[in-house]
Amino acid sequence: MADAAAPGRTITLVRQPDRRGIGAFRLGEGAKAQFYAFREIRCEIGGRGFAVHRLGRGVLYHVRVGAPDDPSCECLGFLRWGRCKHVAGLAALVSRGRV
Ligand SMILES: [Zn+2]
């Protein structure tokens, strides 16, 4: 699945959230791919919040997408640019009704 916001980048839901709410997705970029586990978390300020954990790296990000329309993520890319692949990927899954 291609993400129009980022040419060459794909996101694929590889595991639907299970009974504990833990799922997994794959972010592809060219020939590279990274796998993430995620779990939806309660979000007090609107939108939908996810805890996202890159498998094999131990880094945990909290990502928020949806209304109100100012997403957030804790990764360095988002801090610097105000956008990132985690937000773009989860927003794409949410907009497709996959999560
Ligand atoms: Zn991010």
Tab-separated table of C-alpha atoms and ligand atoms in Angstrom:
chain	number	residue	atom	x	y	z
A	1	MET	CA	0.000	0.000	0.000
A	2	ALA	CA	1.459	3.331	-0.981
A	3	ASP	CA	1.157	6.449	1.086
A	4	ALA	CA	0.581	9.455	-1.122
A	5	ALA	CA	2.190	11.752	1.446
A	6	ALA	CA	5.527	9.988	1.080
A	7	PRO	CA	6.428	8.540	-2.325
A	8	GLY	CA	8.064	5.143	-2.070
A	9	ARG	CA	6.889	4.545	1.468
A	10	THR	CA	4.426	1.802	2.308
A	11	ILE	CA	2.651	0.684	5.426
A	12	THR	CA	1.156	-2.736	5.884
A	13	LEU	CA	-0.804	-4.036	8.827
A	14	VAL	CA	0.835	-7.402	9.450
A	15	ARG	CA	-1.069	-8.329	12.583
A	16	GLN	CA	-4.497	-7.152	13.636
A	17	PRO	CA	-4.593	-6.013	17.250
A	18	ASP	CA	-5.131	-9.065	19.453
A	19	ARG	CA	-7.261	-9.342	22.599
A	20	ARG	CA	-4.722	-7.247	24.475
A	21	GLY	CA	-4.862	-4.645	21.707
A	22	ILE	CA	-1.348	-5.355	20.450
A	23	GLY	CA	-0.861	-5.427	16.712
A	24	ALA	CA	2.023	-5.019	14.295
A	25	PHE	CA	2.724	-3.084	11.130
A	26	ARG	CA	5.505	-2.915	8.602
A	27	LEU	CA	6.913	0.351	7.306
A	28	GLY	CA	8.633	-0.073	3.965
A	29	GLU	CA	10.873	2.492	2.332
A	30	GLY	CA	12.459	1.392	-0.917
A	31	ALA	CA	14.152	-1.933	-0.227
A	32	LYS	CA	14.211	-1.341	3.526
A	33	ALA	CA	11.532	-2.404	5.957
A	34	GLN	CA	11.031	-1.951	9.683
A	35	PHE	CA	8.557	-3.777	11.839
A	36	TYR	CA	6.723	-2.166	14.723
A	37	ALA	CA	4.453	-3.433	17.447
A	38	PHE	CA	1.721	-1.034	18.458
A	39	ARG	CA	-1.079	-0.708	20.964
A	40	GLU	CA	-3.778	1.917	21.098
A	41	ILE	CA	-3.638	3.943	24.283
A	42	ARG	CA	-6.109	6.263	25.928
A	43	CYS	CA	-5.784	9.786	24.595
A	44	GLU	CA	-7.184	12.578	26.774
A	45	ILE	CA	-6.856	15.418	24.284
A	46	GLY	CA	-8.674	14.074	21.239
A	47	GLY	CA	-7.572	12.018	18.324
A	48	ARG	CA	-6.215	8.505	18.737
A	49	GLY	CA	-3.062	7.631	20.601
A	50	PHE	CA	-0.758	4.704	19.985
A	51	ALA	CA	2.292	3.361	21.731
A	52	VAL	CA	4.627	2.258	18.950
A	53	HIS	CA	7.644	0.064	19.535
A	54	ARG	CA	10.191	-0.639	16.846
A	55	LEU	CA	10.999	-4.328	17.032
A	56	GLY	CA	14.623	-5.109	17.734
A	57	ARG	CA	15.437	-1.590	18.890
A	58	GLY	CA	13.707	-1.054	22.206
A	59	VAL	CA	12.613	2.459	21.278
A	60	LEU	CA	9.080	3.364	22.302
A	61	TYR	CA	7.233	6.298	20.770
A	62	HIS	CA	3.876	7.715	21.650
A	63	VAL	CA	2.079	8.732	18.488
A	64	ARG	CA	-1.161	10.671	18.149
A	65	VAL	CA	-3.230	10.983	15.000
A	66	GLY	CA	-6.687	12.286	14.114
A	67	ALA	CA	-8.790	15.180	15.307
A	68	PRO	CA	-7.902	17.720	16.451
A	69	ASP	CA	-5.720	17.817	13.430
A	70	ASP	CA	-2.340	18.285	15.017
A	71	PRO	CA	-0.600	14.938	15.287
A	72	SER	CA	2.380	14.287	17.481
A	73	CYS	CA	5.184	11.789	17.857
A	74	GLU	CA	8.188	11.558	20.132
A	75	CYS	CA	10.722	10.615	17.470
A	76	LEU	CA	13.547	12.917	16.427
A	77	GLY	CA	12.124	13.285	12.932
A	78	PHE	CA	8.864	14.673	14.241
A	79	LEU	CA	10.593	16.965	16.708
A	80	ARG	CA	12.649	18.404	13.891
A	81	TRP	CA	10.238	18.435	10.963
A	82	GLY	CA	6.784	18.244	12.500
A	83	ARG	CA	6.005	15.090	10.545
A	84	CYS	CA	7.268	11.548	10.491
A	85	LYS	CA	6.672	8.085	9.119
A	86	HIS	CA	5.010	6.919	12.335
A	87	VAL	CA	2.285	9.564	12.137
A	88	ALA	CA	1.904	9.160	8.357
A	89	GLY	CA	1.730	5.382	8.641
A	90	LEU	CA	-0.771	5.244	11.490
A	91	ALA	CA	-2.885	7.992	9.920
A	92	ALA	CA	-3.027	5.907	6.744
A	93	LEU	CA	-4.118	2.805	8.667
A	94	VAL	CA	-6.736	4.791	10.584
A	95	SER	CA	-8.097	6.442	7.442
A	96	ARG	CA	-8.449	3.027	5.811
A	97	GLY	CA	-10.266	1.685	8.840
A	98	ARG	CA	-7.563	-0.937	9.462
A	99	VAL	CA	-7.068	0.006	13.101
B	1	ZN	ZN	7.656	9.524	14.636
